[in-house]
């Protein structure tokens, strides 16, 4: 299985990490100024077992036109509403529409807001059956720094692990 993840922020990286654990080929589409971030392994701190994970083995590109001519089983969009509905985001949506036309690729829209799916369908012309609103159910954020472990002895670790699947700690 092959998945393209649009955006490599906290939600994109965590989604990619878990998909790769299931032997999914993960590719990220990122803006060119984020290329340097993906040139190095991503450091992930897993609250469920208090370990640091190193995420590598993904592919990425920065030019949206590279979507064309490639086959993905899923495209997961993790951009926020502002980025997705910007001029650049609108062009990206139109490129995605061209890329999935006549293919079985499904789109999971991880952008959390009201009305974004209907906007995407209108702008792209993609068939509604191909687009699913998805809530990416992980708690993740990119802190500038953190002291590990992040919990104290008075916090129940099992409860913390249940509510906090994975957070990202980026190298600086």
PDB file of C-alpha atoms in Angstrom:
ATOM      1  CA  UNK A   1       0.000   0.000   0.000  1.00  0.00           C
ATOM      2  CA  UNK A   2       1.189   3.492  -0.806  1.00  0.00           C
ATOM      3  CA  UNK A   3       0.102   6.703   0.931  1.00  0.00           C
ATOM      4  CA  UNK A   4       0.863  10.324   0.180  1.00  0.00           C
ATOM      5  CA  UNK A   5       0.646  12.621   3.188  1.00  0.00           C
ATOM      6  CA  UNK A   6       0.271  16.299   2.376  1.00  0.00           C
ATOM      7  CA  UNK A   7       2.046  18.122   5.179  1.00  0.00           C
ATOM      8  CA  UNK A   8       4.698  16.889   7.582  1.00  0.00           C
ATOM      9  CA  UNK A   9       3.756  18.743  10.714  1.00  0.00           C
ATOM     10  CA  UNK A  10       2.851  16.934  13.895  1.00  0.00           C
ATOM     11  CA  UNK A  11      -0.248  15.223  12.504  1.00  0.00           C
ATOM     12  CA  UNK A  12       1.395  14.255   9.210  1.00  0.00           C
ATOM     13  CA  UNK A  13       4.482  12.798  10.858  1.00  0.00           C
ATOM     14  CA  UNK A  14       2.587  10.833  13.482  1.00  0.00           C
ATOM     15  CA  UNK A  15       0.192   9.469  10.845  1.00  0.00           C
ATOM     16  CA  UNK A  16       3.124   8.497   8.635  1.00  0.00           C
ATOM     17  CA  UNK A  17       4.941   6.829  11.496  1.00  0.00           C
ATOM     18  CA  UNK A  18       1.996   4.603  12.385  1.00  0.00           C
ATOM     19  CA  UNK A  19       1.271   3.764   8.758  1.00  0.00           C
ATOM     20  CA  UNK A  20       4.899   2.785   8.186  1.00  0.00           C
ATOM     21  CA  UNK A  21       4.718   0.419  11.178  1.00  0.00           C
ATOM     22  CA  UNK A  22       2.111  -1.458   9.106  1.00  0.00           C
ATOM     23  CA  UNK A  23       4.465  -1.690   6.107  1.00  0.00           C
ATOM     24  CA  UNK A  24       2.791   1.130   4.213  1.00  0.00           C
ATOM     25  CA  UNK A  25       5.029   3.055   1.818  1.00  0.00           C
ATOM     26  CA  UNK A  26       4.808   6.657   3.033  1.00  0.00           C
ATOM     27  CA  UNK A  27       5.596   9.726   0.949  1.00  0.00           C
ATOM     28  CA  UNK A  28       5.253  13.315   2.148  1.00  0.00           C
ATOM     29  CA  UNK A  29       4.526  16.394   0.071  1.00  0.00           C
ATOM     30  CA  UNK A  30       5.986  19.425   1.850  1.00  0.00           C
ATOM     31  CA  UNK A  31       6.807  23.016   1.045  1.00  0.00           C
ATOM     32  CA  UNK A  32      10.388  23.524  -0.080  1.00  0.00           C
ATOM     33  CA  UNK A  33      11.423  25.327   3.126  1.00  0.00           C
ATOM     34  CA  UNK A  34      10.496  22.178   5.119  1.00  0.00           C
ATOM     35  CA  UNK A  35      12.828  19.958   3.063  1.00  0.00           C
ATOM     36  CA  UNK A  36      15.668  20.397   5.555  1.00  0.00           C
ATOM     37  CA  UNK A  37      13.455  19.041   8.334  1.00  0.00           C
ATOM     38  CA  UNK A  38      12.849  15.772   6.474  1.00  0.00           C
ATOM     39  CA  UNK A  39      16.487  15.351   5.479  1.00  0.00           C
ATOM     40  CA  UNK A  40      17.139  14.098   9.000  1.00  0.00           C
ATOM     41  CA  UNK A  41      15.447  11.402  11.080  1.00  0.00           C
ATOM     42  CA  UNK A  42      12.387  12.568  12.983  1.00  0.00           C
ATOM     43  CA  UNK A  43      12.531  12.137  16.733  1.00  0.00           C
ATOM     44  CA  UNK A  44       9.278  10.947  18.293  1.00  0.00           C
ATOM     45  CA  UNK A  45       8.595  10.520  21.986  1.00  0.00           C
ATOM     46  CA  UNK A  46       6.024   7.847  22.744  1.00  0.00           C
ATOM     47  CA  UNK A  47       4.118   8.546  25.943  1.00  0.00           C
ATOM     48  CA  UNK A  48       2.634   5.043  26.048  1.00  0.00           C
ATOM     49  CA  UNK A  49       5.995   3.392  26.692  1.00  0.00           C
ATOM     50  CA  UNK A  50       8.291   6.335  27.513  1.00  0.00           C
ATOM     51  CA  UNK A  51      10.642   5.719  24.621  1.00  0.00           C
ATOM     52  CA  UNK A  52      12.167   7.822  21.919  1.00  0.00           C
ATOM     53  CA  UNK A  53      11.532   6.609  18.371  1.00  0.00           C
ATOM     54  CA  UNK A  54      13.545   7.524  15.290  1.00  0.00           C
ATOM     55  CA  UNK A  55      11.351   7.839  12.209  1.00  0.00           C
ATOM     56  CA  UNK A  56      13.168   7.272   8.923  1.00  0.00           C
ATOM     57  CA  UNK A  57      12.503   5.429   5.687  1.00  0.00           C
ATOM     58  CA  UNK A  58       9.909   7.788   4.254  1.00  0.00           C
ATOM     59  CA  UNK A  59      10.060   9.528   0.899  1.00  0.00           C
ATOM     60  CA  UNK A  60       9.236  13.146   0.234  1.00  0.00           C
ATOM     61  CA  UNK A  61       9.061  15.735  -2.494  1.00  0.00           C
ATOM     62  CA  UNK A  62       8.353  19.454  -2.640  1.00  0.00           C
ATOM     63  CA  UNK A  63       6.819  19.946  -6.086  1.00  0.00           C
ATOM     64  CA  UNK A  64       3.071  19.233  -6.184  1.00  0.00           C
ATOM     65  CA  UNK A  65       3.273  18.359  -9.880  1.00  0.00           C
ATOM     66  CA  UNK A  66       5.175  15.218  -8.840  1.00  0.00           C
ATOM     67  CA  UNK A  67       1.844  13.803  -7.656  1.00  0.00           C
ATOM     68  CA  UNK A  68       0.823  13.490 -11.297  1.00  0.00           C
ATOM     69  CA  UNK A  69       1.604  10.121 -12.825  1.00  0.00           C
ATOM     70  CA  UNK A  70       2.049   8.398  -9.464  1.00  0.00           C
ATOM     71  CA  UNK A  71      -0.361   5.948  -7.918  1.00  0.00           C
ATOM     72  CA  UNK A  72      -1.333   6.175  -4.268  1.00  0.00           C
ATOM     73  CA  UNK A  73      -3.952   4.149  -2.461  1.00  0.00           C
ATOM     74  CA  UNK A  74      -4.664   7.115  -0.197  1.00  0.00           C
ATOM     75  CA  UNK A  75      -3.824  10.789  -0.020  1.00  0.00           C
ATOM     76  CA  UNK A  76      -4.055  12.172   3.505  1.00  0.00           C
ATOM     77  CA  UNK A  77      -4.305  15.946   3.738  1.00  0.00           C
ATOM     78  CA  UNK A  78      -3.061  17.269   7.091  1.00  0.00           C
ATOM     79  CA  UNK A  79      -2.920  20.985   6.307  1.00  0.00           C
ATOM     80  CA  UNK A  80      -4.850  23.459   8.405  1.00  0.00           C
ATOM     81  CA  UNK A  81      -7.782  25.306   6.859  1.00  0.00           C
ATOM     82  CA  UNK A  82      -5.822  28.516   6.261  1.00  0.00           C
ATOM     83  CA  UNK A  83      -3.081  26.694   4.358  1.00  0.00           C
ATOM     84  CA  UNK A  84      -5.480  24.504   2.414  1.00  0.00           C
ATOM     85  CA  UNK A  85      -7.736  27.353   1.326  1.00  0.00           C
ATOM     86  CA  UNK A  86      -4.902  29.733   0.438  1.00  0.00           C
ATOM     87  CA  UNK A  87      -4.067  30.402  -3.208  1.00  0.00           C
ATOM     88  CA  UNK A  88      -1.240  27.855  -3.031  1.00  0.00           C
ATOM     89  CA  UNK A  89      -3.508  25.337  -1.285  1.00  0.00           C
ATOM     90  CA  UNK A  90      -6.252  25.800  -3.865  1.00  0.00           C
ATOM     91  CA  UNK A  91      -3.771  25.071  -6.658  1.00  0.00           C
ATOM     92  CA  UNK A  92      -2.622  21.996  -4.738  1.00  0.00           C
ATOM     93  CA  UNK A  93      -6.215  20.739  -4.468  1.00  0.00           C
ATOM     94  CA  UNK A  94      -6.622  21.158  -8.233  1.00  0.00           C
ATOM     95  CA  UNK A  95      -3.387  19.211  -8.814  1.00  0.00           C
ATOM     96  CA  UNK A  96      -4.617  16.434  -6.503  1.00  0.00           C
ATOM     97  CA  UNK A  97      -7.853  16.323  -8.516  1.00  0.00           C
ATOM     98  CA  UNK A  98      -5.888  15.794 -11.736  1.00  0.00           C
ATOM     99  CA  UNK A  99      -3.749  13.128 -10.063  1.00  0.00           C
ATOM    100  CA  UNK A 100      -6.672  11.030  -8.801  1.00  0.00           C
ATOM    101  CA  UNK A 101      -8.892  11.334 -11.886  1.00  0.00           C
ATOM    102  CA  UNK A 102      -9.669   7.854 -13.199  1.00  0.00           C
ATOM    103  CA  UNK A 103      -7.846   6.169 -10.306  1.00  0.00           C
ATOM    104  CA  UNK A 104      -9.046   4.373  -7.210  1.00  0.00           C
ATOM    105  CA  UNK A 105      -7.129   6.720  -4.873  1.00  0.00           C
ATOM    106  CA  UNK A 106      -9.125   7.759  -1.823  1.00  0.00           C
ATOM    107  CA  UNK A 107      -8.609  11.084  -0.045  1.00  0.00           C
ATOM    108  CA  UNK A 108      -8.736  11.482   3.716  1.00  0.00           C
ATOM    109  CA  UNK A 109      -9.212  15.108   4.653  1.00  0.00           C
ATOM    110  CA  UNK A 110      -7.638  15.589   8.066  1.00  0.00           C
ATOM    111  CA  UNK A 111      -8.268  19.330   8.102  1.00  0.00           C
ATOM    112  CA  UNK A 112     -10.384  19.995  11.173  1.00  0.00           C
ATOM    113  CA  UNK A 113     -13.039  22.623  10.505  1.00  0.00           C
ATOM    114  CA  UNK A 114     -16.606  23.003   9.333  1.00  0.00           C
ATOM    115  CA  UNK A 115     -17.288  23.138   5.607  1.00  0.00           C
ATOM    116  CA  UNK A 116     -13.834  22.277   4.309  1.00  0.00           C
ATOM    117  CA  UNK A 117     -14.956  19.032   2.625  1.00  0.00           C
ATOM    118  CA  UNK A 118     -17.692  20.784   0.643  1.00  0.00           C
ATOM    119  CA  UNK A 119     -15.167  23.500  -0.300  1.00  0.00           C
ATOM    120  CA  UNK A 120     -12.678  20.867  -1.486  1.00  0.00           C
ATOM    121  CA  UNK A 121     -15.331  19.063  -3.539  1.00  0.00           C
ATOM    122  CA  UNK A 122     -16.461  22.309  -5.177  1.00  0.00           C
ATOM    123  CA  UNK A 123     -12.940  23.548  -5.979  1.00  0.00           C
ATOM    124  CA  UNK A 124     -11.606  20.189  -7.167  1.00  0.00           C
ATOM    125  CA  UNK A 125     -14.564  18.503  -8.832  1.00  0.00           C
ATOM    126  CA  UNK A 126     -13.510  15.257  -7.169  1.00  0.00           C
ATOM    127  CA  UNK A 127     -16.327  12.754  -6.724  1.00  0.00           C
ATOM    128  CA  UNK A 128     -17.742  12.888  -3.176  1.00  0.00           C
ATOM    129  CA  UNK A 129     -17.271   9.102  -2.822  1.00  0.00           C
ATOM    130  CA  UNK A 130     -13.502   9.619  -3.011  1.00  0.00           C
ATOM    131  CA  UNK A 131     -13.244  12.137  -0.139  1.00  0.00           C
ATOM    132  CA  UNK A 132     -13.677  11.276   3.523  1.00  0.00           C
ATOM    133  CA  UNK A 133     -13.490  13.697   6.417  1.00  0.00           C
ATOM    134  CA  UNK A 134     -10.997  12.195   8.806  1.00  0.00           C
ATOM    135  CA  UNK A 135     -10.212  13.142  12.339  1.00  0.00           C
ATOM    136  CA  UNK A 136      -6.630  12.142  12.992  1.00  0.00           C
ATOM    137  CA  UNK A 137      -7.004  10.802  16.520  1.00  0.00           C
ATOM    138  CA  UNK A 138      -3.610  11.375  18.061  1.00  0.00           C
ATOM    139  CA  UNK A 139      -2.391  14.025  20.427  1.00  0.00           C
ATOM    140  CA  UNK A 140       0.709  15.518  18.878  1.00  0.00           C
ATOM    141  CA  UNK A 141       2.555  18.795  18.930  1.00  0.00           C
ATOM    142  CA  UNK A 142       6.049  20.021  18.053  1.00  0.00           C
ATOM    143  CA  UNK A 143       7.643  21.511  21.160  1.00  0.00           C
ATOM    144  CA  UNK A 144      10.832  23.524  20.850  1.00  0.00           C
ATOM    145  CA  UNK A 145      12.243  21.673  23.834  1.00  0.00           C
ATOM    146  CA  UNK A 146      11.123  19.235  26.490  1.00  0.00           C
ATOM    147  CA  UNK A 147      12.595  17.571  29.533  1.00  0.00           C
ATOM    148  CA  UNK A 148      12.131  13.807  29.469  1.00  0.00           C
ATOM    149  CA  UNK A 149      10.369  12.083  31.060  1.00  0.00           C
ATOM    150  CA  UNK A 150       7.618  14.667  30.898  1.00  0.00           C
ATOM    151  CA  UNK A 151       5.531  13.260  33.746  1.00  0.00           C
ATOM    152  CA  UNK A 152       6.073  13.321  37.475  1.00  0.00           C
ATOM    153  CA  UNK A 153       5.529  10.480  39.936  1.00  0.00           C
ATOM    154  CA  UNK A 154       2.111  11.794  40.950  1.00  0.00           C
ATOM    155  CA  UNK A 155       0.622  11.271  37.458  1.00  0.00           C
ATOM    156  CA  UNK A 156      -0.910   7.916  36.619  1.00  0.00           C
ATOM    157  CA  UNK A 157       1.211   6.688  33.691  1.00  0.00           C
ATOM    158  CA  UNK A 158      -1.444   4.302  32.359  1.00  0.00           C
ATOM    159  CA  UNK A 159      -4.014   7.074  32.083  1.00  0.00           C
ATOM    160  CA  UNK A 160      -1.451   9.351  30.464  1.00  0.00           C
ATOM    161  CA  UNK A 161      -0.551   6.639  27.947  1.00  0.00           C
ATOM    162  CA  UNK A 162      -4.187   6.053  27.016  1.00  0.00           C
ATOM    163  CA  UNK A 163      -4.860   9.744  26.380  1.00  0.00           C
ATOM    164  CA  UNK A 164      -1.545  10.595  24.759  1.00  0.00           C
ATOM    165  CA  UNK A 165      -0.559   8.126  22.089  1.00  0.00           C
ATOM    166  CA  UNK A 166       2.425   9.930  20.684  1.00  0.00           C
ATOM    167  CA  UNK A 167       3.921  13.357  20.624  1.00  0.00           C
ATOM    168  CA  UNK A 168       6.703  14.673  18.488  1.00  0.00           C
ATOM    169  CA  UNK A 169       9.943  16.095  19.740  1.00  0.00           C
ATOM    170  CA  UNK A 170      11.815  17.657  16.859  1.00  0.00           C
ATOM    171  CA  UNK A 171      15.565  18.018  16.909  1.00  0.00           C
ATOM    172  CA  UNK A 172      16.763  21.604  16.969  1.00  0.00           C
TER     173      UNK A 172
END
